[in-house]
mmCIF file of C-alpha atoms in Angstrom:
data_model
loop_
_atom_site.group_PDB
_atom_site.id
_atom_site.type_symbol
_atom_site.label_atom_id
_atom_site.label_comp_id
_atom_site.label_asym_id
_atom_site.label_seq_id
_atom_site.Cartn_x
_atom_site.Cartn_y
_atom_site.Cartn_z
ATOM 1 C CA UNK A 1 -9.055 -8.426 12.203
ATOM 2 C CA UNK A 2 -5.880 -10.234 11.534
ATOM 3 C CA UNK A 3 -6.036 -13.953 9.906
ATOM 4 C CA UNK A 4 -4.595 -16.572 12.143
ATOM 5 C CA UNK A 5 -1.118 -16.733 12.565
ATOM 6 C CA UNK A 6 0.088 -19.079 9.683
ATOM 7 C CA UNK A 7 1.851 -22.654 10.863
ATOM 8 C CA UNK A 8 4.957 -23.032 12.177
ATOM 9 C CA UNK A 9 7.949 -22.651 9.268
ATOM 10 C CA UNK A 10 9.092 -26.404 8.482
ATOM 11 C CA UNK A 11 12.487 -27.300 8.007
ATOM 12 C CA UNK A 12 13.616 -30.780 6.108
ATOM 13 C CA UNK A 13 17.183 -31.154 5.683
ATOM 14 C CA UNK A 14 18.683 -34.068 3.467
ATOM 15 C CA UNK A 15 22.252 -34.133 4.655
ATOM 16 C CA UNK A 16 25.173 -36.163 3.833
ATOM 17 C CA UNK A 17 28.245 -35.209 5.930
ATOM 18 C CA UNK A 18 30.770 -37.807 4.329
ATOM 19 C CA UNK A 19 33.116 -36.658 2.181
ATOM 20 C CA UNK A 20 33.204 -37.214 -1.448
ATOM 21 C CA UNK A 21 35.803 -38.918 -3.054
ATOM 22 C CA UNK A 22 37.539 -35.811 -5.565
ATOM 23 C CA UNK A 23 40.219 -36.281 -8.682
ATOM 24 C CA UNK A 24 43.974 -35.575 -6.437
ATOM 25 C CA UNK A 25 41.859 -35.445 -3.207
ATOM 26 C CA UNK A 26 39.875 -31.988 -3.412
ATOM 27 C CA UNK A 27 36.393 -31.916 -2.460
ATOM 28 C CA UNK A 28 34.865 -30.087 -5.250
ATOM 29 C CA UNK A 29 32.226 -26.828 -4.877
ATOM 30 C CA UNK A 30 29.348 -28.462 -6.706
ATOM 31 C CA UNK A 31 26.074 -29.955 -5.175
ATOM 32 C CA UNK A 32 25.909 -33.392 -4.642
ATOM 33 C CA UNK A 33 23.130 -35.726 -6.005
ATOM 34 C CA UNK A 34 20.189 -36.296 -3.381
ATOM 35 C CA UNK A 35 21.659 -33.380 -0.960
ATOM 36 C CA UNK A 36 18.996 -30.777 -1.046
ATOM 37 C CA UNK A 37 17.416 -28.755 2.080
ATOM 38 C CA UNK A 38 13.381 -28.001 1.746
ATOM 39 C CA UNK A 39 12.346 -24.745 3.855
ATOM 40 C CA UNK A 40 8.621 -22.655 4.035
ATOM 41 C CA UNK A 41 8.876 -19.412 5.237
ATOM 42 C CA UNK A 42 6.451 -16.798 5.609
ATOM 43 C CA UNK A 43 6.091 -12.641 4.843
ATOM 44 C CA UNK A 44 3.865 -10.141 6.498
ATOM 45 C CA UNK A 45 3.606 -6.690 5.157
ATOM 46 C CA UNK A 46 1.374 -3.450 5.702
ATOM 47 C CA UNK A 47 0.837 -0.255 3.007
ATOM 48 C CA UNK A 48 -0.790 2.977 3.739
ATOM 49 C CA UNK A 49 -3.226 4.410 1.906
ATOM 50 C CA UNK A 50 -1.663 6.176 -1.241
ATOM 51 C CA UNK A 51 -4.913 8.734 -1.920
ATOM 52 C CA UNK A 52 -7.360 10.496 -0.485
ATOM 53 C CA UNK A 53 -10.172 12.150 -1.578
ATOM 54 C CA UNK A 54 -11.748 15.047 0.022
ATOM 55 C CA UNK A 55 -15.619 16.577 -1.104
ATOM 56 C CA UNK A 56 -16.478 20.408 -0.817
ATOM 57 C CA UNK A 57 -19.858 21.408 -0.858
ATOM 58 C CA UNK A 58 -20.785 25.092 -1.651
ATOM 59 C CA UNK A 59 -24.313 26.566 -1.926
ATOM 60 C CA UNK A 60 -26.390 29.529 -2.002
ATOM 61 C CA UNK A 61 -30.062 30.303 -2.586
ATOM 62 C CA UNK A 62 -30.935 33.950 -3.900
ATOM 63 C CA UNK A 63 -34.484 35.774 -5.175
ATOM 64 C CA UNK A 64 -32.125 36.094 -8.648
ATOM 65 C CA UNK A 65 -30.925 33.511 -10.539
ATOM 66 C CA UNK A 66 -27.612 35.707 -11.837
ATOM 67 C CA UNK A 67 -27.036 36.369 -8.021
ATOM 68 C CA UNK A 68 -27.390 32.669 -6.872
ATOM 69 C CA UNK A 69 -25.068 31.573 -9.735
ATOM 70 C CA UNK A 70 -22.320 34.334 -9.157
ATOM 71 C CA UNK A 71 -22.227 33.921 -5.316
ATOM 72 C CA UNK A 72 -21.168 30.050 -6.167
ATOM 73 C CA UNK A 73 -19.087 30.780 -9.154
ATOM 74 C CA UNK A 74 -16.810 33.100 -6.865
ATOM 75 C CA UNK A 75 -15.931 30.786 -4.245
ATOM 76 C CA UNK A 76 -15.443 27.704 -6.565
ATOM 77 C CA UNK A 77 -12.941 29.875 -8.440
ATOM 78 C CA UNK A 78 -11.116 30.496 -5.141
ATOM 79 C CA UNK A 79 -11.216 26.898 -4.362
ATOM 80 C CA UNK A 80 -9.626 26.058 -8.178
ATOM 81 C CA UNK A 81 -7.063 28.617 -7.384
ATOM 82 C CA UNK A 82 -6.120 27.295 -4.145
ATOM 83 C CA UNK A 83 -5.675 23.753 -5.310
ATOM 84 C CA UNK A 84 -3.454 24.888 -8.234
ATOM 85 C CA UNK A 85 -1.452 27.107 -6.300
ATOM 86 C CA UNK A 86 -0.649 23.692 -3.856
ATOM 87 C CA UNK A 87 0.247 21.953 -7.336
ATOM 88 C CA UNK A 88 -3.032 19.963 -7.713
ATOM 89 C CA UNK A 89 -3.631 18.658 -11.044
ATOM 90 C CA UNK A 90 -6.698 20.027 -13.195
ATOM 91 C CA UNK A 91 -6.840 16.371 -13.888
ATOM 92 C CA UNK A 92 -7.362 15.533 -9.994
ATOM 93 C CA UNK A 93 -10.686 17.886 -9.336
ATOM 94 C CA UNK A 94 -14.207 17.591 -10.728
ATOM 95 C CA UNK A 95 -16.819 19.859 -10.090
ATOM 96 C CA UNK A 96 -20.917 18.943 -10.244
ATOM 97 C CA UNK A 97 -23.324 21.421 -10.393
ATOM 98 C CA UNK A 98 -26.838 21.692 -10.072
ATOM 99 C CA UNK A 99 -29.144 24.413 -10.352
ATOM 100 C CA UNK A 100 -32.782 24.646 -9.427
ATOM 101 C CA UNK A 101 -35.675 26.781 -8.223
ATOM 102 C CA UNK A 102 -37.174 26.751 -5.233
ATOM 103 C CA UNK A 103 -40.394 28.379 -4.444
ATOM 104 C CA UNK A 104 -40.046 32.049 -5.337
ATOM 105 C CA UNK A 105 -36.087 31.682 -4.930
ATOM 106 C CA UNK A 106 -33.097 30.087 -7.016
ATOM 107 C CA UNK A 107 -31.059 27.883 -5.559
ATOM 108 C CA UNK A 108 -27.463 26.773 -6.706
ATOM 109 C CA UNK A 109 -25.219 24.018 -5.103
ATOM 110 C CA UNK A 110 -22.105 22.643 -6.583
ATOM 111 C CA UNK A 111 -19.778 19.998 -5.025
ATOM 112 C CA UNK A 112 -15.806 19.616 -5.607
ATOM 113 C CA UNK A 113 -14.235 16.268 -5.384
ATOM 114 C CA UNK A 114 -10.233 16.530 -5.201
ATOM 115 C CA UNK A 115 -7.568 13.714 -5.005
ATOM 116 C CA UNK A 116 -4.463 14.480 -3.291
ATOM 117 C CA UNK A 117 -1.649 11.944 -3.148
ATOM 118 C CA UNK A 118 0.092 14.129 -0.266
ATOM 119 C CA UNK A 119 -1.529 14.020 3.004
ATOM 120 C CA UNK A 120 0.156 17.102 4.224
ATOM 121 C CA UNK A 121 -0.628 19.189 1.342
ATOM 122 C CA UNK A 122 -4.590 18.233 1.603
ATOM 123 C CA UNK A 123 -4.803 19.343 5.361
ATOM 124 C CA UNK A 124 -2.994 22.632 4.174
ATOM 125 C CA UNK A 125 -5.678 22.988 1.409
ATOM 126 C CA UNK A 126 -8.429 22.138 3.734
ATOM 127 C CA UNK A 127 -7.773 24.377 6.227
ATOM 128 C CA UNK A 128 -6.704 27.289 4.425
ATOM 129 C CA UNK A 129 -10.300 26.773 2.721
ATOM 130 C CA UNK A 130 -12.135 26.917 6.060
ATOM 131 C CA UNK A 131 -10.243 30.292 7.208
ATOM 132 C CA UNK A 132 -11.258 31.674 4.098
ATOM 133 C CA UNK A 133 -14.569 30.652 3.299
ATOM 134 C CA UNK A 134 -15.935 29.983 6.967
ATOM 135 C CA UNK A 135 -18.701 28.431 7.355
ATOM 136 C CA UNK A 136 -19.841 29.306 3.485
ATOM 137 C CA UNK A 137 -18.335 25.825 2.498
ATOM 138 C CA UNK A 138 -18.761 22.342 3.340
ATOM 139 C CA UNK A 139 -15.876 19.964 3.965
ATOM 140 C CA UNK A 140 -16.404 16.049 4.421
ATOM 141 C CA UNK A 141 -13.925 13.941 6.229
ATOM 142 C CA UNK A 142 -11.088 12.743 3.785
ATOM 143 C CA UNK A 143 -11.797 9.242 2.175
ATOM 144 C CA UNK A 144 -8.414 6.914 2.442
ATOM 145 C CA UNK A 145 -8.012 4.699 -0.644
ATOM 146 C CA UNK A 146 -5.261 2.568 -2.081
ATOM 147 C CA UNK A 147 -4.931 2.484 -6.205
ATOM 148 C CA UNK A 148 -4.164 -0.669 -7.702
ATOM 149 C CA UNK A 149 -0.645 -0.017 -8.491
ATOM 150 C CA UNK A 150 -0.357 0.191 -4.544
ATOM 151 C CA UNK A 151 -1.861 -3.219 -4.347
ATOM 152 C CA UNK A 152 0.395 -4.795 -6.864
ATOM 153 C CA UNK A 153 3.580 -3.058 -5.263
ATOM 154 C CA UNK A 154 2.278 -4.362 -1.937
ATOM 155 C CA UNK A 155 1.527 -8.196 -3.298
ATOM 156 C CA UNK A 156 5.426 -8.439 -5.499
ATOM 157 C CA UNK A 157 7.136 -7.315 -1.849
ATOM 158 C CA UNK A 158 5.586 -9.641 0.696
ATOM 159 C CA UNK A 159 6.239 -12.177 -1.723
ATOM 160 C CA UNK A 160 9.618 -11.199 -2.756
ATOM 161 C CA UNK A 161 10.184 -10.886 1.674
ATOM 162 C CA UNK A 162 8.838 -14.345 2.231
ATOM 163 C CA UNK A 163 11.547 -16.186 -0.726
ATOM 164 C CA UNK A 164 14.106 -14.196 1.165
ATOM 165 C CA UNK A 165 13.083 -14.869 4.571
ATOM 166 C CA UNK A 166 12.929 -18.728 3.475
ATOM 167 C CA UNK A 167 16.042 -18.457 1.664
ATOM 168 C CA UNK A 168 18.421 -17.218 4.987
ATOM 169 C CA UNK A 169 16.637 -19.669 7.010
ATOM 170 C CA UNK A 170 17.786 -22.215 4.596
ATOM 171 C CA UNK A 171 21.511 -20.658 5.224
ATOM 172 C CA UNK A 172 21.386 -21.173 8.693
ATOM 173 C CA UNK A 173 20.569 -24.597 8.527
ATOM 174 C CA UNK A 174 23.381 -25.416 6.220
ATOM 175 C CA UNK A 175 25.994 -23.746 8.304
ATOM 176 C CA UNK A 176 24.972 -25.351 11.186
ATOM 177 C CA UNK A 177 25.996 -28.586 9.783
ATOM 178 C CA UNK A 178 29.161 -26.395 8.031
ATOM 179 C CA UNK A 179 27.688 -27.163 4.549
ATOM 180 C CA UNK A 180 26.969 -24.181 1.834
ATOM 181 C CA UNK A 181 23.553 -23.375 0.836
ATOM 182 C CA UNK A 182 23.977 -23.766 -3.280
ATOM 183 C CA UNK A 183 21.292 -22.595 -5.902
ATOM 184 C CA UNK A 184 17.496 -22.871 -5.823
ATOM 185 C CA UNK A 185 15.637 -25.980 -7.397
ATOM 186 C CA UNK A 186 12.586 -24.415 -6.542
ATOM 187 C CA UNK A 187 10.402 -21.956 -5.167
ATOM 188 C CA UNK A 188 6.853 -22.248 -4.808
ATOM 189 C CA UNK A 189 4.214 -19.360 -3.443
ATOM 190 C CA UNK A 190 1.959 -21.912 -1.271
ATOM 191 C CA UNK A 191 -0.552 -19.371 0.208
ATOM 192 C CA UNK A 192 -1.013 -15.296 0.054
ATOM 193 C CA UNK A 193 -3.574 -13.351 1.575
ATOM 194 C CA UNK A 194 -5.269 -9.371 1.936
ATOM 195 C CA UNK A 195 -6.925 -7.950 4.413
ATOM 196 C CA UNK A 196 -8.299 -4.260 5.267
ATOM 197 C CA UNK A 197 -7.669 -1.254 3.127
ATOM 198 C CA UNK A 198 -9.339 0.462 1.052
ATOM 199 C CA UNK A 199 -10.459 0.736 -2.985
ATOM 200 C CA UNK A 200 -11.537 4.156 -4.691
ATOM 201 C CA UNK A 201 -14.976 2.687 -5.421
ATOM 202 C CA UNK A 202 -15.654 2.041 -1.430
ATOM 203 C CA UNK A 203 -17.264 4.642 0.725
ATOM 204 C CA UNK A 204 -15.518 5.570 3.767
ATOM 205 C CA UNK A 205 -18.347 4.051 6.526
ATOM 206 C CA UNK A 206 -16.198 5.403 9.758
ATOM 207 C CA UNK A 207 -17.430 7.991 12.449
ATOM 208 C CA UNK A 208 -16.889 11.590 11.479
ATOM 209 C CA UNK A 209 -15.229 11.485 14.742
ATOM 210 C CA UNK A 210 -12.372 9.455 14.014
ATOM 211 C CA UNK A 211 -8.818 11.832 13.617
ATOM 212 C CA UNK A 212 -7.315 11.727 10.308
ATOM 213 C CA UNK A 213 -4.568 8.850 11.593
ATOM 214 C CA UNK A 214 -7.248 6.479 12.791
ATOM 215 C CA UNK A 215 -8.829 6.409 9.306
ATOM 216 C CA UNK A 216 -5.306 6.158 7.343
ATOM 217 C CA UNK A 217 -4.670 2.861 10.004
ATOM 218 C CA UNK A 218 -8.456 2.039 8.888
ATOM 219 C CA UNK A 219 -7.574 2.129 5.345
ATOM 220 C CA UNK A 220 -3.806 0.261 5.614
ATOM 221 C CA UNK A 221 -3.972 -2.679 3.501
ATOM 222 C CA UNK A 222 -2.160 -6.063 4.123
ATOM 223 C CA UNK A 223 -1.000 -8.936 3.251
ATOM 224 C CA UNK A 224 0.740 -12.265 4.051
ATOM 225 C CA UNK A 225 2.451 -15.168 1.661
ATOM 226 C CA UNK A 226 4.192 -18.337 2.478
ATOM 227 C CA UNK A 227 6.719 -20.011 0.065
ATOM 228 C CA UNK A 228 8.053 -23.210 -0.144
ATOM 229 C CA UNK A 229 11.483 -23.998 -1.319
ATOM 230 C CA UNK A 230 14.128 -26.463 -2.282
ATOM 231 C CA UNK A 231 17.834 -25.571 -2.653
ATOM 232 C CA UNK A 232 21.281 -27.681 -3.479
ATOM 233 C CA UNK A 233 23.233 -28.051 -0.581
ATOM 234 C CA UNK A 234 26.973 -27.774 -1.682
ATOM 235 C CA UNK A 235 30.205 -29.228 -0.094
ATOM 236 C CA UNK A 236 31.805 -27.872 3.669
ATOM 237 C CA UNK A 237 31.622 -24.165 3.883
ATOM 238 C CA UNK A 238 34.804 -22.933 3.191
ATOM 239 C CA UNK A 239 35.795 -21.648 6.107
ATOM 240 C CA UNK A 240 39.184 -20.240 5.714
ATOM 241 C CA UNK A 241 40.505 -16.597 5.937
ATOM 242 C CA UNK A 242 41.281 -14.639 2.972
ATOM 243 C CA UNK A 243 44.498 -13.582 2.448
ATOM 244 C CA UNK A 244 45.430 -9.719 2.355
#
């Protein structure tokens, strides 16, 4: 769920419209003393998941050890293959194996964990997986996950949206009184906050159900930050046409 809505933005203006006294009459460009406008404004922003990882189970029980262990071996080597002829990364699968006997019979099982960073590519890999190895392999819903260099990207924009959201509403206050917004003085981060998404260490909890877009939205991370800031107002906006 959402956080409440933050405050209303405040606005507080310091304004003086008289005219400043100039060597040969000019008004000059510079801020006055004391004329400053103080502005909060506020940034909302959303990220997608960036990863996903997807876990393959593959088993077989045999009277013979060297059959059990071959019948696995042959279809993990078709799922390596597969996932390196869509571009995956060695780096990006792991395989866990685990053999064992079981009564008068030998049982092998092995599970493959891949990553994919392209959401497209893993539903290609998935499904080319199923026509191929039917019902001889197990594939678990997708798990959604941000990486923390998603985070940080996400936190430096909504922050970096609310100075310049506060910044043009500062504009508009100046040139509504015909003065020119001059330099910051300063620019504070008041309040941030995250909500939803995500991490790679977090178990996916949702419905097997769900369709693969309800558990990226389930997994979209956000976050909200409100700035404070104080900025010179200058002299009267010059308002005249440039010449061609």
């Amino acid at each position: 769920m959402a956080p409440p809505a933050p405050p209303p933005s405040r606005v507080f203006a310091e304004l003086d419209l008289a005219p400043s006294p100039a060597p040969e009459g000019r008004v000059e460009p510079a801020a006055l003393p004391g004329r400053e406008v103080h502005v909060s404004g506020s940034a909302e922003l959303s990220a997608r998941p960036d990863r996903a990882r997807v876990s393959l189970h593959v088993g077989s029980r045999k009277e013979a050890a060297v059959a059990a262990r071959s019948s696995v071996s042959r279809r993990l080597q078709y799922i390596a293959h597969t996932a390196r002829l869509h571009g995956i990364p060695e780096e990006n699968m792991t395989v866990t194996e685990d053999f064992s006997r079981v009564e008068n019979t030998y049982q092998m099982e092995a599970e493959v964990c891949i990553i994919f960073s392209d959401f497209g590519k893993m539903q290609n890999v998935c499904n080319l997986l199923i026509e191929k190895l039917g019902t001889s392999v197990t594939i678990n819903p997708p798990h959604f996950y941000h990486t923390p260099e998603a985070i940080d990207t996400l936190r430096r924009q909504v922050c970096v949206t609310a100075v310049g959201n506060t910044r043009r509403k500062a504009q508009e206050v100046c040139q509504l009184f015909g003065q020119a917004l001059g330099k910051p003085l300063l620019i504070k981060e008041e309040e941030t906050k995250e909500w939803g998404g995500h991490i790679d260490s977090h178990l996916s909890l949702s419905a097997d159900s769900q369709t693969l877009q309800e558990r990226i939205q389930n997994a979209t991370a956000y976050a909200s930050c409100r700035v404070f800031a104080v900025f010179e107002i200058k002299g009267k906006e010059n308002r005249r046409s440039k010449l061609p």
